[in-house]
Short mmCIF file of C-alpha atoms and ligand atoms in Angstrom, two decimals:
data_model
loop_
_atom_site.label_atom_id
_atom_site.label_comp_id
_atom_site.label_asym_id
_atom_site.label_seq_id
_atom_site.Cartn_x
_atom_site.Cartn_y
_atom_site.Cartn_z
CA UNK A 8 43.61 61.49 -94.17
CA UNK A 9 45.85 62.99 -91.46
CA UNK A 10 43.14 64.39 -89.12
CA UNK A 11 44.66 67.01 -86.81
CA UNK A 12 47.96 65.16 -86.31
CA UNK A 13 49.81 68.50 -86.19
CA UNK A 14 48.14 69.65 -82.95
CA UNK A 15 50.73 71.33 -80.71
CA UNK A 16 53.02 72.23 -83.64
CA UNK A 17 53.57 75.78 -84.88
CA UNK A 18 53.95 76.47 -88.59
CA UNK A 19 55.46 79.66 -90.00
CA UNK A 20 54.48 80.24 -93.63
CA UNK A 21 56.18 83.17 -95.39
CA UNK A 22 54.16 85.11 -97.97
CA UNK A 23 50.90 83.60 -96.84
CA UNK A 24 48.22 86.26 -97.25
CA UNK A 25 47.57 85.03 -100.81
CA UNK A 26 47.94 82.17 -103.27
CA UNK A 27 49.95 79.05 -102.49
CA UNK A 28 51.16 80.28 -99.07
CA UNK A 29 47.57 80.80 -97.93
CA UNK A 30 46.57 77.39 -99.33
CA UNK A 31 49.42 75.71 -97.44
CA UNK A 32 48.59 77.62 -94.24
CA UNK A 33 44.93 76.53 -94.48
CA UNK A 34 45.80 72.84 -94.93
CA UNK A 35 48.33 72.92 -92.05
CA UNK A 36 45.69 74.60 -89.84
CA UNK A 37 43.14 71.96 -90.90
CA UNK A 38 45.66 69.34 -89.74
CA UNK A 39 45.71 71.06 -86.34
CA UNK A 40 48.85 73.23 -86.51
CA UNK A 41 48.96 76.72 -85.04
CA UNK A 42 49.96 79.07 -87.84
CA UNK A 43 51.92 82.28 -88.32
CA UNK A 44 50.79 84.11 -91.45
CA UNK A 45 53.13 86.65 -93.02
CA UNK A 46 53.59 89.22 -95.73
CA UNK A 47 55.26 92.63 -96.07
CA UNK A 48 51.93 94.48 -95.58
CA UNK A 49 50.16 95.11 -92.27
CA UNK A 50 46.51 95.73 -93.16
CA UNK A 51 43.20 95.05 -91.43
CA UNK A 52 42.58 92.40 -94.11
CA UNK A 53 45.79 90.59 -93.13
CA UNK A 54 44.70 90.37 -89.48
CA UNK A 55 41.12 89.47 -90.44
CA UNK A 56 42.51 86.58 -92.47
CA UNK A 57 44.30 85.28 -89.37
CA UNK A 58 41.05 85.53 -87.37
CA UNK A 59 39.10 83.67 -90.07
CA UNK A 60 41.64 80.84 -90.24
CA UNK A 61 41.72 80.51 -86.45
CA UNK A 62 37.92 80.34 -86.22
CA UNK A 63 37.54 77.90 -89.11
CA UNK A 64 40.12 75.42 -87.85
CA UNK A 65 40.09 76.00 -84.09
CA UNK A 66 43.82 76.72 -83.94
CA UNK A 67 45.87 79.77 -82.94
CA UNK A 68 46.72 81.98 -85.91
CA UNK A 69 48.77 85.19 -85.82
CA UNK A 70 49.65 87.53 -88.65
CA UNK A 71 53.20 88.94 -88.45
CA UNK A 72 54.42 91.64 -90.84
CA UNK A 73 57.98 91.09 -92.12
CA UNK A 74 59.58 91.97 -95.44
CA UNK A 75 61.23 88.86 -96.87
CA UNK A 76 63.53 91.01 -99.02
CA UNK A 77 65.35 91.96 -95.80
CA UNK A 78 67.49 89.43 -93.96
CA UNK A 79 66.95 91.03 -90.55
CA UNK A 80 63.15 90.95 -91.05
CA UNK A 81 63.32 87.25 -91.97
CA UNK A 82 65.14 86.42 -88.74
CA UNK A 83 62.84 88.70 -86.70
CA UNK A 84 59.80 86.85 -88.08
CA UNK A 85 61.06 83.56 -86.68
CA UNK A 86 62.02 85.14 -83.33
CA UNK A 87 58.59 86.80 -82.99
CA UNK A 88 56.87 83.52 -83.85
CA UNK A 89 58.40 82.16 -80.62
CA UNK A 90 58.20 78.59 -81.93
CA UNK A 91 58.77 77.18 -85.39
CA UNK A 92 58.27 73.43 -85.80
CA UNK A 93 57.29 73.74 -89.46
CA UNK A 94 58.87 76.38 -91.67
CA UNK A 95 57.38 76.93 -95.11
CA UNK A 96 59.51 79.24 -97.25
CA UNK A 97 56.95 80.36 -99.79
CA UNK A 98 57.25 84.13 -100.36
CA UNK A 99 58.11 84.82 -103.97
CA UNK A 100 57.90 87.33 -106.79
CA UNK A 101 58.44 87.14 -110.53
CA UNK A 102 59.89 89.46 -113.15
CA UNK A 103 59.99 88.64 -116.84
CA UNK A 104 62.53 90.27 -119.20
CA UNK A 105 65.41 89.30 -121.48
CA UNK A 106 68.79 89.37 -119.69
CA UNK A 107 70.12 92.60 -121.30
CA UNK A 108 66.89 94.40 -120.35
CA UNK A 109 66.49 92.82 -116.88
CA UNK A 110 66.62 95.67 -114.31
CA UNK A 111 69.39 95.01 -111.76
CA UNK A 112 67.11 96.01 -108.87
CA UNK A 113 64.53 93.42 -110.01
CA UNK A 114 67.28 90.77 -110.11
CA UNK A 115 68.28 91.69 -106.54
CA UNK A 116 64.67 91.66 -105.31
CA UNK A 117 63.85 88.27 -106.86
CA UNK A 118 67.03 86.69 -105.44
CA UNK A 119 66.43 88.26 -102.01
CA UNK A 120 62.76 87.28 -101.67
CA UNK A 121 62.77 83.91 -103.49
CA UNK A 122 66.14 82.60 -102.25
CA UNK A 123 68.02 84.54 -99.55
CA UNK A 124 64.94 84.81 -97.31
CA UNK A 125 64.90 81.00 -97.00
CA UNK A 126 68.54 81.01 -95.87
CA UNK A 127 67.78 83.57 -93.14
CA UNK A 128 64.57 81.94 -91.88
CA UNK A 129 66.15 78.47 -91.92
CA UNK A 130 69.19 79.75 -90.00
CA UNK A 131 66.88 81.22 -87.34
CA UNK A 132 64.49 78.24 -87.21
CA UNK A 133 66.88 75.26 -87.06
CA UNK A 134 68.03 75.96 -83.46
CA UNK A 135 64.34 76.06 -82.41
CA UNK A 136 63.61 72.77 -84.20
CA UNK A 137 66.66 71.17 -82.59
CA UNK A 138 65.51 72.33 -79.15
CA UNK A 139 62.00 70.97 -79.82
CA UNK A 140 63.42 67.68 -81.13
CA UNK A 141 61.43 67.74 -84.38
CA UNK A 142 61.17 69.92 -87.45
CA UNK A 143 60.11 70.28 -91.05
CA UNK A 144 61.50 72.80 -93.53
CA UNK A 145 59.44 72.97 -96.72
CA UNK A 146 60.68 75.20 -99.51
CA UNK A 147 58.21 76.16 -102.22
CA UNK A 148 60.48 76.02 -105.26
CA UNK A 149 59.04 75.53 -108.76
CA UNK A 150 59.27 73.45 -111.92
CA UNK A 151 61.65 76.33 -112.69
CA UNK A 152 63.91 74.93 -109.95
CA UNK A 153 64.49 71.89 -112.17
CA UNK A 154 64.20 73.32 -115.67
CA UNK A 155 64.37 76.77 -117.31
CA UNK A 156 62.39 79.16 -119.49
CA UNK A 157 63.72 82.21 -121.34
CA UNK A 158 63.17 85.69 -119.83
CA UNK A 159 62.97 84.42 -116.25
CA UNK A 160 66.69 84.56 -115.39
CA UNK A 161 66.39 85.73 -111.78
CA UNK A 162 63.44 83.46 -110.98
CA UNK A 163 65.04 80.36 -112.50
CA UNK A 164 68.36 81.14 -110.78
CA UNK A 165 66.62 81.66 -107.41
CA UNK A 166 64.52 78.49 -107.75
CA UNK A 167 67.55 76.36 -108.74
CA UNK A 168 69.31 77.97 -105.76
CA UNK A 169 66.56 77.02 -103.33
CA UNK A 170 66.69 73.42 -104.56
CA UNK A 171 70.43 73.50 -103.72
CA UNK A 172 69.74 75.02 -100.29
CA UNK A 173 67.15 72.26 -99.73
CA UNK A 174 69.78 69.57 -100.35
CA UNK A 175 72.31 71.19 -98.01
CA UNK A 176 69.70 71.68 -95.26
CA UNK A 177 68.64 68.04 -95.67
CA UNK A 178 72.25 66.89 -95.30
CA UNK A 179 73.02 69.13 -92.31
CA UNK A 180 69.98 67.74 -90.45
CA UNK A 181 70.13 64.15 -91.76
CA UNK A 182 70.93 62.57 -88.37
CA UNK A 183 68.16 64.48 -86.59
CA UNK A 184 64.34 64.21 -86.62
CA UNK A 185 64.27 67.18 -88.98
CA UNK A 186 63.69 67.06 -92.74
CA UNK A 187 63.96 69.62 -95.51
CA UNK A 188 62.33 69.23 -98.91
CA UNK A 189 61.28 71.40 -101.83
CA UNK A 190 57.86 71.26 -103.46
CA UNK A 191 58.13 72.11 -107.16
CA UNK A 192 54.76 73.28 -108.50
CA UNK A 193 53.98 73.71 -112.16
CA UNK A 194 51.52 76.49 -112.96
CA UNK A 195 48.96 77.33 -110.27
CA UNK A 196 46.38 80.04 -110.99
CA UNK A 197 47.34 82.50 -108.24
CA UNK A 198 47.73 86.32 -108.32
CA UNK A 199 51.41 85.81 -109.30
CA UNK A 200 50.35 83.98 -112.47
CA UNK A 201 47.29 86.21 -113.11
CA UNK A 202 49.71 89.16 -113.22
CA UNK A 203 51.61 87.57 -116.14
CA UNK A 204 48.49 87.06 -118.29
CA UNK A 205 47.86 90.65 -119.61
CA UNK A 206 51.47 91.13 -120.84
CA UNK A 207 51.47 87.69 -122.42
CA UNK A 208 48.14 88.42 -124.16
CA UNK A 209 49.69 91.57 -125.60
CA UNK A 210 53.00 89.93 -126.51
CA UNK A 211 51.41 87.07 -128.46
CA UNK A 212 48.24 88.92 -129.56
CA UNK A 213 46.09 86.23 -127.96
CA UNK A 214 42.96 86.15 -125.79
CA UNK A 215 43.02 85.06 -122.14
CA UNK A 216 41.94 81.44 -122.73
CA UNK A 217 44.40 81.04 -125.60
CA UNK A 218 47.25 82.35 -123.40
CA UNK A 219 46.30 79.91 -120.64
CA UNK A 220 46.15 76.91 -122.98
CA UNK A 221 48.92 77.67 -125.47
CA UNK A 222 51.45 79.59 -123.36
CA UNK A 223 51.00 78.96 -119.63
CA UNK A 224 49.96 75.32 -119.82
CA UNK A 225 52.00 74.60 -122.95
CA UNK A 226 54.58 72.64 -120.94
CA UNK A 227 52.11 71.19 -118.40
CA UNK A 228 51.03 67.92 -120.07
CA UNK A 229 47.95 67.51 -117.83
CA UNK A 230 46.67 70.83 -119.30
CA UNK A 231 45.32 71.63 -115.84
CA UNK A 232 46.57 74.06 -113.22
CA UNK A 233 47.79 72.51 -109.96
CA UNK A 234 45.70 73.83 -107.04
CA UNK A 235 46.70 75.50 -103.81
CA UNK A 236 44.88 72.72 -101.90
CA UNK A 237 46.98 70.06 -103.64
CA UNK A 238 50.14 71.93 -102.67
CA UNK A 239 48.89 72.37 -99.11
CA UNK A 240 48.17 68.65 -98.84
CA UNK A 241 51.65 67.86 -100.19
CA UNK A 242 53.09 70.01 -97.39
CA UNK A 243 50.89 68.20 -94.84
CA UNK A 244 52.17 64.86 -96.18
CA UNK A 245 55.79 66.06 -95.76
CA UNK A 246 54.97 66.71 -92.08
CA UNK A 247 53.68 63.16 -91.57
CA UNK A 248 55.62 60.16 -90.25
CA UNK A 249 55.31 58.59 -93.69
CA UNK A 250 57.67 61.30 -94.94
CA UNK A 251 60.22 61.05 -92.12
CA UNK A 252 62.86 59.53 -94.44
CA UNK A 253 62.16 61.92 -97.29
CA UNK A 254 64.77 64.67 -97.04
CA UNK A 255 66.99 66.86 -99.20
CA UNK A 256 64.88 66.24 -102.27
CA UNK A 257 62.17 67.68 -104.50
CA UNK A 258 58.54 66.70 -105.03
CA UNK A 259 57.06 67.87 -108.32
CA UNK A 260 53.37 68.82 -108.45
CA UNK A 261 53.45 69.89 -112.08
CA UNK A 262 51.08 67.74 -114.18
CA UNK A 263 54.07 66.05 -115.85
CA UNK A 264 56.01 69.20 -116.86
CA UNK A 265 59.42 67.93 -115.71
CA UNK A 266 58.84 64.49 -117.27
CA UNK A 267 59.02 66.06 -120.74
P1 LIG B 311 51.24 85.17 -104.89
O1 LIG B 311 51.68 86.44 -105.54
O2 LIG B 311 49.81 84.82 -104.85
O3 LIG B 311 51.80 85.06 -103.43
C1 LIG B 311 53.08 85.50 -103.10
C2 LIG B 311 53.08 85.77 -101.63
O4 LIG B 311 54.37 86.29 -101.28
C3 LIG B 311 52.05 86.82 -101.24
O5 LIG B 311 51.49 86.47 -99.98
C4 LIG B 311 52.89 88.08 -101.11
O6 LIG B 311 52.33 89.01 -100.23
C5 LIG B 311 54.17 87.48 -100.57
N1 LIG B 311 55.31 88.36 -100.73
C6 LIG B 311 55.77 88.96 -101.86
N2 LIG B 311 56.83 89.73 -101.56
C7 LIG B 311 57.04 89.61 -100.23
C8 LIG B 311 57.97 90.18 -99.33
N3 LIG B 311 58.90 91.05 -99.74
N4 LIG B 311 57.89 89.84 -98.02
C9 LIG B 311 56.93 88.98 -97.58
N5 LIG B 311 56.02 88.41 -98.39
C10 LIG B 311 56.08 88.74 -99.70
O7 LIG B 311 52.09 84.03 -105.63
P2 LIG B 311 52.01 82.45 -105.58
O8 LIG B 311 51.78 82.00 -106.97
O9 LIG B 311 51.12 81.98 -104.50
O10 LIG B 311 53.53 82.11 -105.25
C11 LIG B 311 53.94 81.58 -104.00
C12 LIG B 311 55.23 80.79 -104.21
O11 LIG B 311 54.97 79.72 -105.10
C13 LIG B 311 56.35 81.62 -104.83
O12 LIG B 311 57.58 81.28 -104.24
C14 LIG B 311 56.31 81.18 -106.28
O13 LIG B 311 57.55 81.34 -106.91
C15 LIG B 311 55.92 79.72 -106.12
N6 LIG B 311 55.38 79.12 -107.35
C16 LIG B 311 54.21 79.59 -107.89
C17 LIG B 311 53.72 78.99 -109.04
C18 LIG B 311 52.44 79.43 -109.68
O14 LIG B 311 52.15 78.95 -110.79
N7 LIG B 311 51.64 80.26 -109.07
C19 LIG B 311 54.41 77.93 -109.62
C20 LIG B 311 55.60 77.50 -109.04
C21 LIG B 311 56.07 78.11 -107.90
#
């Protein structure tokens, strides 16, 4: 649909050696963007992933290690990227526990990685976008940025926070050729969601398929997972001219969850 219209642009995607971040990075590369992949690890696999993406899409891809729980690392990532026309704040973790039992260090980690990292990367990237005369900030929020579930206090707080940050960033850049929007996925079957399945099976004494249908997809009326490709293509759309007047808002890709 948008064949290689992002040639000459550089996209930085945080938390992109897996799941949604990798899916978004692949679709941006397919549209011609050079890509910076990132996570907190620095393994041979991480660098091999960058080589594979570069070869498959004929674009420049670099893997840069940076820990999104640390503000200075977030800013260093953008500086080392050298250019940042498209910033995708995707890195995220989850922890599930009732509020009285929620470990304070898990609260701090979820808020740091899922919310504060986007503040730091955006602060570092906006001057580059202004200099380049064009920019897109895309925050991967969640249906949990618009609605809540019990036992996910830090995650829901961080995702509502990033929707707020999205609105402010959209307003602060409204008179410039820069937009900022949040994509709000429902459930996507990535390692983050896989990791919740065993505990949920135990908690409800259910098998895997029953957990998927009755617990995970309970609030997703389509009864289907959203896919990483669909999220990647939504990000590509937000980079297109068609989306130039879409800013400071949310796009749900949740099979109807937030319509309930
Ligand atoms: P995932 O676990 O597959 O990917 C998370 C990515 O973040 C990985 O690349 C991981 O290495 C990276 N990461 C984690 N901690 C990091 C850190 N300290 N520094 C740098 N990178 C770090 O999970 P996912 O499902 O692909 O989630 C990606 C984003 O999408 C998250 O923000 C998540 O909240 C959001 N989301 C996911 C779903 C879903 O159903 N999977 C739904 C809504 C929103």
